[in-house]
């Protein structure tokens, strides 16, 4: 049984958090334990800000029915930045830095402490190749977490339904395959105002890759089997 999943994006601002939250709600609705984490988060207001519940971290905590306390926020997203930029740029604005080793070690510690029946969802940041440190991308992070000596972390790849989403998704899938990274499923998250229904995008990806593809209207619940 899959004990952990990494939610990666074919691009940025396409619905990774909506999908991660939907997976968490789906798991909890079945009476199973889940821990949804977003270690890196940009564009996050202070915890006491009225806008915080609408942040990525706020949405994930709500999906787990966890309080918006400083402790819960820190446990979900230890690296939070105010600027809505790639983490390396957002950190630099605040005079901070992030080492890939520290990020990987934190994720592995959370995986190690999870109970036998608990699944851990780790949401990435931006797109698959988005920079996260001055020298590393999200792909580097994912590759390190899938070190053969460590537990396998299959990927749920999230794409949108906007014009160009099919190409972006297929490119990301080829990148994962080129690096021997396991793909659990693709999730097409509805892009508001897109000219094509998400179901059509989902079928185009499925027919060209053979991957399991789920389709989610924006903010809707996950339907069907849990990936993995």
Tab-separated table of C-alpha atoms in Angstrom:
chain	number	residue	atom	x	y	z
A	1	UNK	CA	0.000	0.000	0.000
A	2	UNK	CA	1.249	3.463	-0.865
A	3	UNK	CA	2.187	5.323	2.317
A	4	UNK	CA	3.199	8.599	0.729
A	5	UNK	CA	2.541	10.662	-2.384
A	6	UNK	CA	4.211	13.743	-3.805
A	7	UNK	CA	1.826	16.207	-5.459
A	8	UNK	CA	3.759	17.931	-8.242
A	9	UNK	CA	2.666	20.479	-10.808
A	10	UNK	CA	3.036	20.611	-14.579
A	11	UNK	CA	3.030	24.367	-14.002
A	12	UNK	CA	2.296	26.922	-11.330
A	13	UNK	CA	-1.050	28.227	-10.073
A	14	UNK	CA	-2.888	25.268	-11.575
A	15	UNK	CA	-4.541	23.716	-8.517
A	16	UNK	CA	-1.987	21.569	-6.648
A	17	UNK	CA	-3.397	22.651	-3.296
A	18	UNK	CA	-6.985	22.005	-4.393
A	19	UNK	CA	-5.959	18.488	-5.410
A	20	UNK	CA	-3.932	17.842	-2.244
A	21	UNK	CA	-6.827	19.054	-0.081
A	22	UNK	CA	-9.273	16.884	-2.065
A	23	UNK	CA	-7.053	13.835	-1.542
A	24	UNK	CA	-6.859	14.566	2.183
A	25	UNK	CA	-10.642	14.920	2.479
A	26	UNK	CA	-11.164	11.723	0.462
A	27	UNK	CA	-8.823	9.795	2.725
A	28	UNK	CA	-10.431	11.121	5.898
A	29	UNK	CA	-13.944	10.434	4.595
A	30	UNK	CA	-12.947	6.779	4.369
A	31	UNK	CA	-11.907	6.803	8.007
A	32	UNK	CA	-8.193	6.667	7.241
A	33	UNK	CA	-5.398	8.798	8.657
A	34	UNK	CA	-3.694	11.390	6.475
A	35	UNK	CA	-1.108	14.103	6.900
A	36	UNK	CA	-0.996	16.795	4.210
A	37	UNK	CA	2.145	18.911	4.134
A	38	UNK	CA	3.402	21.834	2.070
A	39	UNK	CA	6.968	22.305	3.298
A	40	UNK	CA	7.645	25.264	0.992
A	41	UNK	CA	5.022	27.959	0.596
A	42	UNK	CA	5.342	31.377	-1.037
A	43	UNK	CA	2.858	34.233	-0.900
A	44	UNK	CA	1.786	33.317	2.621
A	45	UNK	CA	0.421	36.094	4.884
A	46	UNK	CA	1.067	36.057	8.650
A	47	UNK	CA	-0.902	33.465	10.597
A	48	UNK	CA	-3.172	36.072	12.175
A	49	UNK	CA	-3.953	37.791	8.880
A	50	UNK	CA	-7.622	37.484	7.737
A	51	UNK	CA	-6.344	36.187	4.389
A	52	UNK	CA	-4.383	33.306	5.902
A	53	UNK	CA	-7.220	30.718	5.717
A	54	UNK	CA	-7.194	31.152	1.911
A	55	UNK	CA	-3.453	30.467	1.674
A	56	UNK	CA	-2.213	27.067	0.529
A	57	UNK	CA	-1.244	26.158	4.080
A	58	UNK	CA	-4.593	27.343	5.425
A	59	UNK	CA	-6.478	25.220	2.893
A	60	UNK	CA	-4.500	22.094	3.740
A	61	UNK	CA	-5.055	22.542	7.460
A	62	UNK	CA	-8.782	23.020	6.881
A	63	UNK	CA	-8.904	19.819	4.805
A	64	UNK	CA	-7.471	17.987	7.818
A	65	UNK	CA	-9.776	19.783	10.266
A	66	UNK	CA	-6.755	21.225	12.051
A	67	UNK	CA	-6.745	24.588	13.854
A	68	UNK	CA	-4.942	27.593	12.402
A	69	UNK	CA	-2.517	27.766	15.309
A	70	UNK	CA	1.146	28.755	14.928
A	71	UNK	CA	2.112	25.207	15.903
A	72	UNK	CA	-0.107	23.576	13.268
A	73	UNK	CA	1.070	26.014	10.594
A	74	UNK	CA	4.721	25.354	11.413
A	75	UNK	CA	4.156	21.590	11.322
A	76	UNK	CA	2.592	21.848	7.860
A	77	UNK	CA	4.749	24.544	6.239
A	78	UNK	CA	8.029	25.257	8.038
A	79	UNK	CA	9.414	27.358	5.166
A	80	UNK	CA	6.936	30.156	4.467
A	81	UNK	CA	7.642	33.335	2.531
A	82	UNK	CA	5.573	36.469	2.086
A	83	UNK	CA	6.391	37.199	-1.563
A	84	UNK	CA	4.503	35.218	-4.215
A	85	UNK	CA	7.729	34.240	-5.982
A	86	UNK	CA	9.790	31.105	-6.475
A	87	UNK	CA	11.060	30.076	-3.014
A	88	UNK	CA	14.685	30.976	-3.733
A	89	UNK	CA	13.721	34.530	-4.744
A	90	UNK	CA	11.147	34.907	-1.964
A	91	UNK	CA	13.687	33.732	0.619
A	92	UNK	CA	16.336	36.142	-0.705
A	93	UNK	CA	13.937	39.071	-0.263
A	94	UNK	CA	13.726	38.206	3.425
A	95	UNK	CA	17.454	37.650	3.848
A	96	UNK	CA	16.880	33.923	4.291
A	97	UNK	CA	18.128	30.822	2.517
A	98	UNK	CA	17.126	27.193	2.155
A	99	UNK	CA	19.354	24.164	1.703
A	100	UNK	CA	18.030	21.186	-0.241
A	101	UNK	CA	19.571	18.845	2.338
A	102	UNK	CA	17.487	20.442	5.107
A	103	UNK	CA	14.280	20.225	3.074
A	104	UNK	CA	14.846	16.562	2.205
A	105	UNK	CA	15.759	15.700	5.795
A	106	UNK	CA	12.580	17.369	7.101
A	107	UNK	CA	10.406	15.444	4.639
A	108	UNK	CA	12.064	12.144	5.459
A	109	UNK	CA	11.573	12.776	9.173
A	110	UNK	CA	7.842	13.294	8.608
A	111	UNK	CA	7.655	10.098	6.558
A	112	UNK	CA	9.528	8.159	9.231
A	113	UNK	CA	7.238	9.266	12.043
A	114	UNK	CA	3.988	8.493	10.195
A	115	UNK	CA	1.937	5.662	11.644
A	116	UNK	CA	1.438	2.399	9.743
A	117	UNK	CA	-2.060	3.341	8.535
A	118	UNK	CA	-1.301	6.991	7.801
A	119	UNK	CA	-0.606	8.318	4.332
A	120	UNK	CA	1.568	11.406	3.930
A	121	UNK	CA	0.859	13.884	1.141
A	122	UNK	CA	3.734	16.227	0.319
A	123	UNK	CA	2.748	19.085	-1.950
A	124	UNK	CA	5.479	20.631	-4.043
A	125	UNK	CA	5.767	24.259	-5.068
A	126	UNK	CA	5.302	25.766	-8.518
A	127	UNK	CA	5.963	23.529	-11.491
A	128	UNK	CA	8.108	20.431	-11.621
A	129	UNK	CA	11.159	22.421	-12.738
A	130	UNK	CA	10.541	25.527	-10.632
A	131	UNK	CA	13.623	26.695	-8.692
A	132	UNK	CA	13.467	26.065	-4.945
A	133	UNK	CA	17.032	27.004	-3.999
A	134	UNK	CA	19.721	28.901	-5.950
A	135	UNK	CA	20.917	25.576	-7.396
A	136	UNK	CA	18.024	23.091	-7.092
A	137	UNK	CA	14.607	22.659	-8.686
A	138	UNK	CA	11.491	20.816	-7.632
A	139	UNK	CA	12.699	17.908	-9.758
A	140	UNK	CA	15.903	17.723	-7.716
A	141	UNK	CA	13.823	17.644	-4.533
A	142	UNK	CA	11.666	14.821	-5.879
A	143	UNK	CA	14.688	12.828	-7.082
A	144	UNK	CA	16.321	13.081	-3.672
A	145	UNK	CA	13.146	11.873	-1.959
A	146	UNK	CA	13.042	8.915	-4.360
A	147	UNK	CA	16.601	7.851	-3.622
A	148	UNK	CA	16.728	4.035	-4.070
A	149	UNK	CA	17.881	3.749	-0.463
A	150	UNK	CA	14.766	5.551	0.772
A	151	UNK	CA	11.034	4.915	0.529
A	152	UNK	CA	9.519	5.369	-2.931
A	153	UNK	CA	7.405	8.489	-3.242
A	154	UNK	CA	5.027	8.170	-6.232
A	155	UNK	CA	3.876	11.358	-7.940
A	156	UNK	CA	0.397	12.734	-8.472
A	157	UNK	CA	0.972	15.174	-11.317
A	158	UNK	CA	-1.445	18.100	-11.400
A	159	UNK	CA	-2.195	20.013	-14.573
A	160	UNK	CA	-4.897	22.484	-15.510
A	161	UNK	CA	-7.442	22.574	-18.315
A	162	UNK	CA	-6.159	25.823	-19.844
A	163	UNK	CA	-5.021	26.069	-23.468
A	164	UNK	CA	-1.622	24.350	-23.575
A	165	UNK	CA	-2.231	22.176	-20.510
A	166	UNK	CA	-2.042	18.939	-22.497
A	167	UNK	CA	1.420	19.752	-23.826
A	168	UNK	CA	2.631	20.835	-20.398
A	169	UNK	CA	1.316	17.637	-18.809
A	170	UNK	CA	2.844	15.371	-21.462
A	171	UNK	CA	6.182	17.161	-21.119
A	172	UNK	CA	6.134	16.745	-17.351
A	173	UNK	CA	5.221	13.058	-17.661
A	174	UNK	CA	8.131	12.493	-20.050
A	175	UNK	CA	10.432	14.261	-17.594
A	176	UNK	CA	9.309	11.999	-14.758
A	177	UNK	CA	9.831	8.926	-16.918
A	178	UNK	CA	13.263	10.082	-18.055
A	179	UNK	CA	14.328	10.273	-14.428
A	180	UNK	CA	12.658	6.959	-13.483
A	181	UNK	CA	10.270	8.681	-11.091
A	182	UNK	CA	7.053	6.739	-10.399
A	183	UNK	CA	3.789	8.298	-11.581
A	184	UNK	CA	0.750	7.311	-9.502
A	185	UNK	CA	-1.814	9.416	-11.363
A	186	UNK	CA	-2.469	12.639	-13.227
A	187	UNK	CA	-5.055	15.068	-11.885
A	188	UNK	CA	-6.610	17.620	-14.226
A	189	UNK	CA	-7.712	20.541	-12.075
A	190	UNK	CA	-10.241	22.822	-13.740
A	191	UNK	CA	-8.820	26.141	-14.909
A	192	UNK	CA	-11.508	28.747	-14.477
A	193	UNK	CA	-12.457	30.370	-17.770
A	194	UNK	CA	-10.643	27.770	-19.884
A	195	UNK	CA	-12.090	27.149	-23.368
A	196	UNK	CA	-11.972	23.355	-23.020
A	197	UNK	CA	-13.740	21.244	-20.365
A	198	UNK	CA	-11.300	19.451	-18.044
A	199	UNK	CA	-12.762	16.084	-19.059
A	200	UNK	CA	-11.508	16.576	-22.626
A	201	UNK	CA	-8.034	17.478	-21.384
A	202	UNK	CA	-8.064	14.417	-19.117
A	203	UNK	CA	-8.993	12.068	-21.958
A	204	UNK	CA	-6.301	13.517	-24.226
A	205	UNK	CA	-3.648	12.866	-21.574
A	206	UNK	CA	-4.982	9.387	-20.790
A	207	UNK	CA	-5.079	8.305	-24.446
A	208	UNK	CA	-1.491	9.431	-25.061
A	209	UNK	CA	0.149	8.091	-21.899
A	210	UNK	CA	-1.952	5.265	-20.523
A	211	UNK	CA	-1.713	6.920	-17.120
A	212	UNK	CA	-4.543	6.945	-14.605
A	213	UNK	CA	-6.149	10.388	-14.931
A	214	UNK	CA	-8.616	12.008	-12.555
A	215	UNK	CA	-10.620	15.136	-13.317
A	216	UNK	CA	-11.517	17.678	-10.627
A	217	UNK	CA	-13.713	20.702	-10.899
A	218	UNK	CA	-12.177	23.584	-8.952
A	219	UNK	CA	-12.434	22.876	-5.222
A	220	UNK	CA	-14.474	19.687	-5.719
A	221	UNK	CA	-13.921	16.382	-3.928
A	222	UNK	CA	-11.775	13.578	-5.291
A	223	UNK	CA	-13.881	10.837	-6.887
A	224	UNK	CA	-12.918	7.294	-7.628
A	225	UNK	CA	-10.038	5.294	-6.236
A	226	UNK	CA	-7.262	6.817	-4.169
A	227	UNK	CA	-4.077	6.973	-6.297
A	228	UNK	CA	-1.173	4.697	-5.620
